[in-house]
Amino acid sequence: MKAKFARHSLSVAIGSLTTAALALGAMNAQAAQTINLGHTLSDSSHYSVGADAFKETLERLSGGEFEVAEHPSGALGGERAMIEGLQIGTVDVVITSTGPLGNFVPESYVLDLPFLFKDYDQARCVLDGEIGQELLDKMGDHNLVGMAWSENGFRHMTNSKRAVKAPSDAEGLKVRTMENKVHMAAFEQMGVHPTPMAFPEVFTALQQGTVDGQENPITVIVATKFWEVQDHLSLTGHVYSPAIVLGSPILLDGLSEEEQGWFDQAAQASAQATREEVSRLEREGVELLRENGMTVETEIDKAPFQEAVQPAYEIYTEQYGSEMLDRIRASSC
């Protein structure tokens, strides 16, 4: 009897320990905080590559304290709506272009000036340096947290009407552009009718002929399969398009210094992974677009385009001054 009772007691004890362990595991699982990360591109895009890197880094550093839920393809709204979500705390982290950012942080408009950067090395150098950090810090003045500069790449024009080799070829085209006035002004100078709209609406607008074309980096053109609704690609490289990883101050201000550090490292990992994917797609994407039926104009004389959009600089400096522009131009990068 004693042996039987001892075995029974041991079984009860083991069962109690198992139940306690399961309960503790359940409590830990319940304690994990879900971080909602949104962007407007597909789950096979360079943004998604960045989102995966953010998720892996944050979950690893936090030991499971945070779990990241990616919401691609505009599931949380267009870029402007998601930035507004950060300000009120309904969205935690966003990877976005600078398209609508100037509406919230006017200092960022300078980055959308055409032909500001000559190549990727210069653009990345400026954004990773003092000027880039200063612009990230400015986000805090507008109820946003600038976490890292990510990337889209140099923007090019596509359309369904005709080949564009010079500004005169683009005249009269209705082109979806980024939603900021500096960018729109540059296209108006070329005789293009700029038509801003939320990115999730663009494919349908092109498909239905609401607009004739759009302009985006190779990364976005590939990820969105614009070859299905666009025939012509012109490698104008008219604007370097950064992306940015933004956080909600409602979330981040409530974290410990250590936790904020995890988020910072996750943002840096996201930006690095995205840039690497951009570099890969820049090498391979144009051929992929050709294979899918697009006519690609590679021999573009950029000088006429630069001359045509010069008034956009005057519009910018009249409203915001030339200090930041002069600093970028004078940079040693």
Tab-separated table of C-alpha atoms in Angstrom, residues 46 49-50 53-54 124 128 148-151 245 265-279:
chain	number	residue	atom	x	y	z
A	46	HIS	CA	11.230	44.312	-50.886
A	49	VAL	CA	11.743	41.343	-46.994
A	50	GLY	CA	12.307	44.265	-44.640
A	53	ALA	CA	13.947	41.059	-40.995
A	54	PHE	CA	12.191	43.348	-38.504
A	124	ARG	CA	22.638	56.053	-48.758
A	128	ASP	CA	22.958	57.246	-42.995
A	148	ALA	CA	15.514	54.051	-39.936
A	149	TRP	CA	15.864	55.089	-43.559
A	150	SER	CA	14.998	52.187	-45.814
A	151	GLU	CA	14.741	52.193	-49.610
A	245	VAL	CA	10.551	52.722	-40.967
A	265	GLN	CA	17.992	47.132	-33.968
A	266	ALA	CA	14.984	45.584	-35.706
A	267	ALA	CA	14.479	48.747	-37.764
A	268	GLN	CA	18.147	48.823	-38.774
A	269	ALA	CA	17.998	45.147	-39.787
A	270	SER	CA	14.852	45.860	-41.799
A	271	ALA	CA	16.482	48.741	-43.679
A	272	GLN	CA	19.612	46.720	-44.465
A	273	ALA	CA	17.643	43.735	-45.740
A	274	THR	CA	15.460	45.986	-47.894
A	275	ARG	CA	18.456	47.748	-49.441
A	276	GLU	CA	20.044	44.411	-50.291
A	277	GLU	CA	16.823	43.321	-51.995
A	278	VAL	CA	16.645	46.627	-53.897
A	279	SER	CA	20.200	46.082	-55.159
